Coordinates of C-alpha atoms and ligand atoms in Angstrom, one line a residue:
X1262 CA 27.3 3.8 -15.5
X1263 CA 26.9 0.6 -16.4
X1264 CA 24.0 -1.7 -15.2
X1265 CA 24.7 -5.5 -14.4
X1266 CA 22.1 -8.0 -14.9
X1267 CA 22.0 -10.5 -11.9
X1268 CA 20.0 -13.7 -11.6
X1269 CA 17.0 -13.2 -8.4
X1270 CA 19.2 -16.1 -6.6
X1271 CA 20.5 -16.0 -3.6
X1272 CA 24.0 -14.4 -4.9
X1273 CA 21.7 -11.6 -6.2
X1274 CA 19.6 -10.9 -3.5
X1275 CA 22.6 -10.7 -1.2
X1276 CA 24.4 -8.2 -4.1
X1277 CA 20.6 -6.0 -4.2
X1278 CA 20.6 -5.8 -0.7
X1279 CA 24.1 -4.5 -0.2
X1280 CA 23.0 -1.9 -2.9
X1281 CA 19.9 -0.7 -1.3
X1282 CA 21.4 -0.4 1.7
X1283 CA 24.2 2.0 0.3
X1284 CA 21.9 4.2 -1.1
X1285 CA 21.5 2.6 -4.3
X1286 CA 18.4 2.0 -7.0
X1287 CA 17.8 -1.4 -8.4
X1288 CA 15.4 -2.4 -10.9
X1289 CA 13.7 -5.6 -9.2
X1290 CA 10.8 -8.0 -10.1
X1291 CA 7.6 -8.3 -8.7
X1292 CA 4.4 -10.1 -9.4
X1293 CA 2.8 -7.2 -10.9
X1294 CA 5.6 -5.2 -12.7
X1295 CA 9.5 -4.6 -12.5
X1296 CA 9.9 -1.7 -9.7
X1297 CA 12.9 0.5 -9.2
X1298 CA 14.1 -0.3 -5.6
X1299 CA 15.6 2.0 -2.6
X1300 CA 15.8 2.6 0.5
X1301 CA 11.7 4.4 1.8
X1302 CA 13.9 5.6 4.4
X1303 CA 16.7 7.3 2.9
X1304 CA 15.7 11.0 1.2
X1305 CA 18.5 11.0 -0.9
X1306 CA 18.2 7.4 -2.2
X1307 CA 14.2 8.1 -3.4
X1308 CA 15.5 11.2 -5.1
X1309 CA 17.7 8.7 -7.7
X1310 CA 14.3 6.6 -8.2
X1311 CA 13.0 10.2 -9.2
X1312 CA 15.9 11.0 -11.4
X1313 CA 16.5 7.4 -13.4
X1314 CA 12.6 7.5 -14.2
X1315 CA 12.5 11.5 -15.1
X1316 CA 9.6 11.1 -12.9
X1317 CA 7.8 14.7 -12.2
X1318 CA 8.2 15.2 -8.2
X1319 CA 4.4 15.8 -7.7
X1320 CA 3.6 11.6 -8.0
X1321 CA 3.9 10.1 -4.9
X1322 CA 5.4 6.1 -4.6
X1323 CA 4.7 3.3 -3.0
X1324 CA 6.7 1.4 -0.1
X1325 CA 7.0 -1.8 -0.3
X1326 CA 6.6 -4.3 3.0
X1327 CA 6.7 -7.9 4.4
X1328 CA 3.7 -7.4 6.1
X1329 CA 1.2 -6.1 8.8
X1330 CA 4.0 -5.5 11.1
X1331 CA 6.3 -3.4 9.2
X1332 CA 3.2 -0.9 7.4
X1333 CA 2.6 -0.4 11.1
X1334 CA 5.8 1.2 11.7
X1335 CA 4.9 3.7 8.5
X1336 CA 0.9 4.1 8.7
X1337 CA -1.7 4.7 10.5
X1338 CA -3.8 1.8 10.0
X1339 CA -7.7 2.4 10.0
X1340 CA -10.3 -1.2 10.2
X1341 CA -10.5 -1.0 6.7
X1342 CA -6.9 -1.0 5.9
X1343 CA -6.4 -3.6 8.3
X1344 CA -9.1 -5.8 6.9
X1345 CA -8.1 -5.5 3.2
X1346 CA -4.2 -6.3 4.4
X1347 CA -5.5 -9.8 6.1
X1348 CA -7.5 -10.5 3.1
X1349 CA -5.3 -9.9 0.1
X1350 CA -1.5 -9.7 1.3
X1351 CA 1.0 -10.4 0.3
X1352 CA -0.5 -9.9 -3.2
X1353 CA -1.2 -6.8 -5.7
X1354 CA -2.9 -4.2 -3.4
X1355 CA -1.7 -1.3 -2.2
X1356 CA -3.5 0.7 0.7
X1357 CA -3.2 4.3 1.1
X1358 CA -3.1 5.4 4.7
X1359 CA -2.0 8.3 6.7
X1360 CA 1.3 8.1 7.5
X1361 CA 3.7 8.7 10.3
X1362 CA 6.6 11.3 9.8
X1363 CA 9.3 8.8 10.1
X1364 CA 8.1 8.2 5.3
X1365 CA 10.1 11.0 4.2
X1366 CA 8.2 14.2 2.2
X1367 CA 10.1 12.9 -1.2
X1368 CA 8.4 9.6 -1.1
X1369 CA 4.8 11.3 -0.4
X1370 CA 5.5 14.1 -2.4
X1371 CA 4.5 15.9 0.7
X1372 CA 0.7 14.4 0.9
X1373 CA -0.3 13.1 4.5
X1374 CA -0.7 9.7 3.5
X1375 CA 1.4 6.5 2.1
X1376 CA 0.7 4.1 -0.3
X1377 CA 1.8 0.6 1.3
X1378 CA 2.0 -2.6 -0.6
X1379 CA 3.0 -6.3 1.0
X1380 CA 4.8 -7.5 -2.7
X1381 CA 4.0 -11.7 -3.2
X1382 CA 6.9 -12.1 -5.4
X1383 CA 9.2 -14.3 -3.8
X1384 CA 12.5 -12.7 -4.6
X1385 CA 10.6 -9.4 -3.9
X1386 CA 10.4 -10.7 -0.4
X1387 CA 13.9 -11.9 -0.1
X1388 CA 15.0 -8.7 -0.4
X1389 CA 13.2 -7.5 2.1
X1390 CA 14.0 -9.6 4.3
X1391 CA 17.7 -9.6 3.6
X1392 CA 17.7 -6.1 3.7
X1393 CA 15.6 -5.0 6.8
X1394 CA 14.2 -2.0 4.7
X1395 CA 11.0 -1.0 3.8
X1396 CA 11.3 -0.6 -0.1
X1397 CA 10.1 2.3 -2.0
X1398 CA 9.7 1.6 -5.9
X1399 CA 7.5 2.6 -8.9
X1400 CA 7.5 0.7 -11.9
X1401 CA 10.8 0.7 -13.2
X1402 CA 9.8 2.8 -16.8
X1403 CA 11.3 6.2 -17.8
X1404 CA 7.9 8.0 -16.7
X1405 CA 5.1 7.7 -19.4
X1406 CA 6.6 4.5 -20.8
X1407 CA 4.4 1.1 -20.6
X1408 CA 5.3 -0.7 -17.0
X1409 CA 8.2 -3.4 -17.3
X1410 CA 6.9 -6.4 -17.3
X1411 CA 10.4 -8.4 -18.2
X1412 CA 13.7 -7.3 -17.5
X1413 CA 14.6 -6.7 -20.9
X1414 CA 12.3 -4.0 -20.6
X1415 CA 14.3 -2.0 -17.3
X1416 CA 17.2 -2.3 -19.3
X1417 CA 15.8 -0.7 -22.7
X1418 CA 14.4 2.0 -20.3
X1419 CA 16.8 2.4 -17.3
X1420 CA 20.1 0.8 -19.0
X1421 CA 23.2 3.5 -18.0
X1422 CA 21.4 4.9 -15.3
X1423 CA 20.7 2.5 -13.0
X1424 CA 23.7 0.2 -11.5
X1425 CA 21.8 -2.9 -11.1
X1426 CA 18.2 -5.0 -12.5
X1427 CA 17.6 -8.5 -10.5
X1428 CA 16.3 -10.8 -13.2
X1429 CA 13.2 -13.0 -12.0
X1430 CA 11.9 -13.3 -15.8
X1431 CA 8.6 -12.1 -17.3
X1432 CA 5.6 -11.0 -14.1
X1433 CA 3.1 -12.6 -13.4
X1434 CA 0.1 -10.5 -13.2
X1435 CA 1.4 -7.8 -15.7
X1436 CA -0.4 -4.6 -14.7
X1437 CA 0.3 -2.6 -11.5
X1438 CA -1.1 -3.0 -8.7
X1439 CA -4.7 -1.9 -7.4
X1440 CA -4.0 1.5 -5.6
X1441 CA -6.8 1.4 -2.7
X1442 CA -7.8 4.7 -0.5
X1443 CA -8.4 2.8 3.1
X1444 CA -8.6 6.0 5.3
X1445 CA -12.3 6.0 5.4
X1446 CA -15.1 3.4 6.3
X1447 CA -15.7 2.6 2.6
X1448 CA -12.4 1.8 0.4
X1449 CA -11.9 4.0 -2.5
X1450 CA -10.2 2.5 -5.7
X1451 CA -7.9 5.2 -7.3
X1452 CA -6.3 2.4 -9.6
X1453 CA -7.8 -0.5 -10.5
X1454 CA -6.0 -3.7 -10.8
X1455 CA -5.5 -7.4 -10.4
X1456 CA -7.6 -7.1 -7.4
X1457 CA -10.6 -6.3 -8.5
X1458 CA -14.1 -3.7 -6.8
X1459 CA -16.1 -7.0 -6.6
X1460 CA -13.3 -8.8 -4.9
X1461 CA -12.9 -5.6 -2.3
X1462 CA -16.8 -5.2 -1.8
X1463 CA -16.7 -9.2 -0.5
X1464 CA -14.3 -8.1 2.0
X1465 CA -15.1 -4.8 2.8
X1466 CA -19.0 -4.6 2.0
X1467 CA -18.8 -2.3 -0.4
X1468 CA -15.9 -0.8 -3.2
X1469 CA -15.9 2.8 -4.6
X1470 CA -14.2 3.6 -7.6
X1471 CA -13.0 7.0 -8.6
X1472 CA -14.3 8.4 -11.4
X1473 CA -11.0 9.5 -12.8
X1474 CA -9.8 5.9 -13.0
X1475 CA -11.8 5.9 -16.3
X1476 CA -11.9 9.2 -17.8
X1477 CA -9.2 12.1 -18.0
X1478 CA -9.5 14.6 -15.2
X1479 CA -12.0 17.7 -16.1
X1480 CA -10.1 21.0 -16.3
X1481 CA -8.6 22.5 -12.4
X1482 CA -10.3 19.1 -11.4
X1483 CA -7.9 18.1 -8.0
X1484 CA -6.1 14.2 -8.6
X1485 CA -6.8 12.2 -5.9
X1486 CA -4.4 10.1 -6.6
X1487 CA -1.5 12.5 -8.4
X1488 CA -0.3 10.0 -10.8
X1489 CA -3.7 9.9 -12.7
X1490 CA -2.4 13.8 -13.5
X1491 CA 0.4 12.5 -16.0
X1492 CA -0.3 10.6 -19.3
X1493 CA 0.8 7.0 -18.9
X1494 CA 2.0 3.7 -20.1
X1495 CA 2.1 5.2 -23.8
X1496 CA 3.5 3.7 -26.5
X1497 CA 5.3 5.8 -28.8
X1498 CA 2.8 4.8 -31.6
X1499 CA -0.7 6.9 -31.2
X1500 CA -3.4 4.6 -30.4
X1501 CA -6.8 4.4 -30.6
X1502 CA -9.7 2.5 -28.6
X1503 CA -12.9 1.6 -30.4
X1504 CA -16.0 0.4 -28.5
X1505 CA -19.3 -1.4 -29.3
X1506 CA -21.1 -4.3 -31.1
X1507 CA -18.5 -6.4 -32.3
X1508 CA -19.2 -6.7 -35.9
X1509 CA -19.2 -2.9 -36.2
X1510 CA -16.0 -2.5 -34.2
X1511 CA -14.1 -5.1 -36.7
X1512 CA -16.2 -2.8 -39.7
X1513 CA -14.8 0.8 -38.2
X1514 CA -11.3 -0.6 -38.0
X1515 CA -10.8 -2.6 -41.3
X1516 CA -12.1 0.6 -42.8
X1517 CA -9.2 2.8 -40.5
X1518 CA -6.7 0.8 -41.9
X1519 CA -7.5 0.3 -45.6
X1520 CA -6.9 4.5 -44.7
X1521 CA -3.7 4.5 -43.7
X1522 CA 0.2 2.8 -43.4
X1523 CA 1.3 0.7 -41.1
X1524 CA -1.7 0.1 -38.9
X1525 CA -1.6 -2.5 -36.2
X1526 CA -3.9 -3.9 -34.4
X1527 CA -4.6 -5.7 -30.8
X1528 CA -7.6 -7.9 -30.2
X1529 CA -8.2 -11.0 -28.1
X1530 CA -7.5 -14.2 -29.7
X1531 CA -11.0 -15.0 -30.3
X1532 CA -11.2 -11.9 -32.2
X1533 CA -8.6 -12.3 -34.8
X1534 CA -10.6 -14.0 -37.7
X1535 CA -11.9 -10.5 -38.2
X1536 CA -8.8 -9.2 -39.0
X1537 CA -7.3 -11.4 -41.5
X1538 CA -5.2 -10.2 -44.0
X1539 CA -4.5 -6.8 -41.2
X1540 CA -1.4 -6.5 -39.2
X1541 CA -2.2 -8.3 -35.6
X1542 CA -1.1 -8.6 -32.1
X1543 CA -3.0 -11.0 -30.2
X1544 CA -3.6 -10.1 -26.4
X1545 CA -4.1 -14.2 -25.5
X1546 CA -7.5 -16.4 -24.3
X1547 CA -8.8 -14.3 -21.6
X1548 CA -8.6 -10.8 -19.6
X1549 CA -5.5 -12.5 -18.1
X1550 CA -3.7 -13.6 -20.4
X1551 CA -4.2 -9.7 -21.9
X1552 CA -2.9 -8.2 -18.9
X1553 CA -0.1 -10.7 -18.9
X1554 CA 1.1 -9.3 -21.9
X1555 CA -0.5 -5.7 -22.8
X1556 CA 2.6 -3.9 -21.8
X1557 CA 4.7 -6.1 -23.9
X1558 CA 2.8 -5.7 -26.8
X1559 CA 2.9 -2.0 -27.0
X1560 CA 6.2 -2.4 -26.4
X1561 CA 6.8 -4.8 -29.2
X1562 CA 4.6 -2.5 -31.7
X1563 CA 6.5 -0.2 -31.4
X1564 CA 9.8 -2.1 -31.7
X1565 CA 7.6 -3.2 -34.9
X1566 CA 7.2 -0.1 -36.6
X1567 CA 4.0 -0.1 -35.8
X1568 CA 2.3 3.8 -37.4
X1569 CA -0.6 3.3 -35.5
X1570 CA -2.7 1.1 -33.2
X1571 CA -6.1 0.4 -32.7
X1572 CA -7.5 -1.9 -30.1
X1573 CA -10.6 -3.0 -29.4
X1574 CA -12.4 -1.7 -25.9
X1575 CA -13.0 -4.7 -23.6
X1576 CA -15.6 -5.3 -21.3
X1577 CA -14.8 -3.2 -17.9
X1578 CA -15.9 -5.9 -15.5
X1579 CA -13.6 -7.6 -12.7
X1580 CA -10.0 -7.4 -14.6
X1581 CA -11.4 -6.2 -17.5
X1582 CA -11.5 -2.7 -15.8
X1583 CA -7.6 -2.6 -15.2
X1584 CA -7.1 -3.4 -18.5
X1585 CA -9.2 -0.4 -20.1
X1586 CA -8.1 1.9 -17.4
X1587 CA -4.3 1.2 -19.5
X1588 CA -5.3 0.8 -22.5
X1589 CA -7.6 4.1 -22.0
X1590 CA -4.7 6.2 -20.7
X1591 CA -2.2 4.6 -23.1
X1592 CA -4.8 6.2 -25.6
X1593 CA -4.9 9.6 -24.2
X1594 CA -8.6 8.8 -24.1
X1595 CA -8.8 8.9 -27.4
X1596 CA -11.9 6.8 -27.5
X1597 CA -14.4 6.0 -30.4
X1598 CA -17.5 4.8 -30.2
X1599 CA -19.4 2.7 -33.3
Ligands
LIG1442 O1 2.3 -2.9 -8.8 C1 2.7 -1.8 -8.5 O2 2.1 -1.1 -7.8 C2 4.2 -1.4 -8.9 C3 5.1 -2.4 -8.3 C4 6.6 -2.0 -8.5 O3 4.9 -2.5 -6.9 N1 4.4 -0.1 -8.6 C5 3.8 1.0 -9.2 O4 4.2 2.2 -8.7 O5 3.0 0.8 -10.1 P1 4.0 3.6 -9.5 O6 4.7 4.6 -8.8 O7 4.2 3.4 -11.0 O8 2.4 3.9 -9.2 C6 2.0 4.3 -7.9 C7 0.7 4.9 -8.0 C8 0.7 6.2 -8.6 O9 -0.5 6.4 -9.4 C9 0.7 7.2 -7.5 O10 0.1 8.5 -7.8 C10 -0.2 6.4 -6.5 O11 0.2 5.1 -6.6 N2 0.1 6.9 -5.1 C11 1.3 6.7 -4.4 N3 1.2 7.3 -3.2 C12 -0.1 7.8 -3.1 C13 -0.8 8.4 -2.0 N4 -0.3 8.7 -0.9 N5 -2.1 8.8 -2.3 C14 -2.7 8.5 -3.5 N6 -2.0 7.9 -4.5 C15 -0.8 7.5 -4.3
LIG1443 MG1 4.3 3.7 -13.0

């Protein structure tokens, strides 16, 4: 098969649409990441999102909405789901809520709830509108790959198996969205993301987050949220997080690579003059700027040649915790401490 690459203009959005509603996938942006597009409605249409990403048929996707109206028609909505929707759509949170049996068993993976997310992208909501649908689309990856945050990246994935990628450049926000339990009083962050615990407590009075967003799940523990299950956004380079005083981070990892080959390594920009002389990738001026572009770098250290990379933990507060809950799982946990 072979995948055109269409501008997100009006011309494309009218082409997507058509596609979607035959039954097709296409790889579209969104302010968060690239997602692979079809039909929520259509069983047959979520299995191809299941088959381009080799994604296992345990991890559950999100549909994607205009708004309050629409998740209506898919969810029951509880206060707090209601309350977190006025507050932060359109935008990068996505609310799980038990759903109503018209969401077909694929796109659940047969759990009684749905994830539901109102996208901001503007072409993203084109779509939906021109189509009428309710969208259901992961991050268009083959599964385990770092997110897409350009659409260079769908096509080094997904090219020949997908018929179609809308191109509305690089994302915005870079990491996926925060996945949010709202069928309870108290919301329940499974994955955190642009929209951060503090910024849900404000609304909601309170934010818990699950313990496995930070650390792998314990032997026979149960996922609450399946996709934590899988190992994710890896590059194909091994890499390594070190954490602590500053000084004796930069000491640990000059000493790593005076060890070894072909050792790169990804830092803020303010951190760099520690490194001189060592193989760099600089994450930018601030926690968004690194989320902005963390996928692409792993991307691109691998395109590099990159042996190995070691990264230095950041602090887990506000977006900061996104960022380490990626870089963590990107790591397989494997986590040093100085
Ligand atoms: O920003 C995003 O969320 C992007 C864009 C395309 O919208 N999508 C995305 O989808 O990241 P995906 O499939 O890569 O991640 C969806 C996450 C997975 O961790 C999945 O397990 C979880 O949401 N999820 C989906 N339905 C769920 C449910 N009913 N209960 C708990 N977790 C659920
Ligand atoms: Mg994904």
């Amino acid at each position: 098969m072979e995948t055109r690459r269409l501008p997100a203009d009006q011309a494309g959005i009218i082409k997507a649409a058509q596609a979607l509603k035959a039954g097709q996938v296409v790889g579209v942006p969104t302010e968060t990441v690239y997602g692979l597009a079809a039909d929520a409605l259509n069983p047959r249409a979520v299995a191809a999102i299941f088959e381009a990403k080799g994604r296992p048929a345990d991890n559950p996707l999100i549909v994607h909405v205009l708004g309050k109206a629409q998740a209506q028609a898919l969810a029951a909505l509880t206060p707090l789901a209601i309350s977190l929707m006025d507050a932060f759509w359109p935008g990068p949170l996505t609310l799980v809520a038990p759903r109503l049996t018209v969401v077909p068993d694929i796109v659940t993976a047969g759990l009684p709830t749905v994830a539901l997310r109102a996208p901001s992208h503007p072409a993203m909501r084109a779509l939906l509108l021109e189509s009428g649908l309710a969208i259901a689309a992961p991050s268009a990856n083959r599964s385990g790959a770092p997110s897409p945050t350009a659409p260079e990246h769908v096509l080094a994935d997904l090219s020949g198996l997908i018929p179609l990628v809308l191109d509305g450049g690089p994302c915005e926000v870079g990491l996926e969205s925060t996945v949010v339990d709202a069928t309870g009083a108290l919301p329940l962050v499974l994955r955190p993301g642009a929209v951060t615990p503090e910024m849900i407590a404000a609304v909601a009075g309170d934010c818990l987050v699950a313990p496995s967003a930070m650390r792998p799940l314990k032997e026979g523990e149960a996922a609450l949220s399946p996709g934590l299950r899988h190992r994710h956004y890896a590059p194909k380079a091994p890499l390594t997080l070190v954490k602590g005083p500053p000084d004796r981070v930069a000491a640990h990892i000059r000493r790593l690579c005076a060890q070894e080959e072909g050792v790169c390594v990804l830092v803020l920009e303010e951190r760099l003059p520690a490194y001189q002389g060592l193989s760099t990738f600089s994450l930018g001026q601030d926690l968004g700027q690194a989320a902005h572009r963390l996928f692409a770098l792993l991307r691109q250290a691998d395109e590099a040649g990159c042996k190995r990379i070691l990264a230095e933990a950041l602090p887990e507060e506000g977006l900061g915790l996104a960022l380490m809950n990626r870089l963590a799982r990107a790591a397989d946990f494997d986590i040093q401490s100085v």
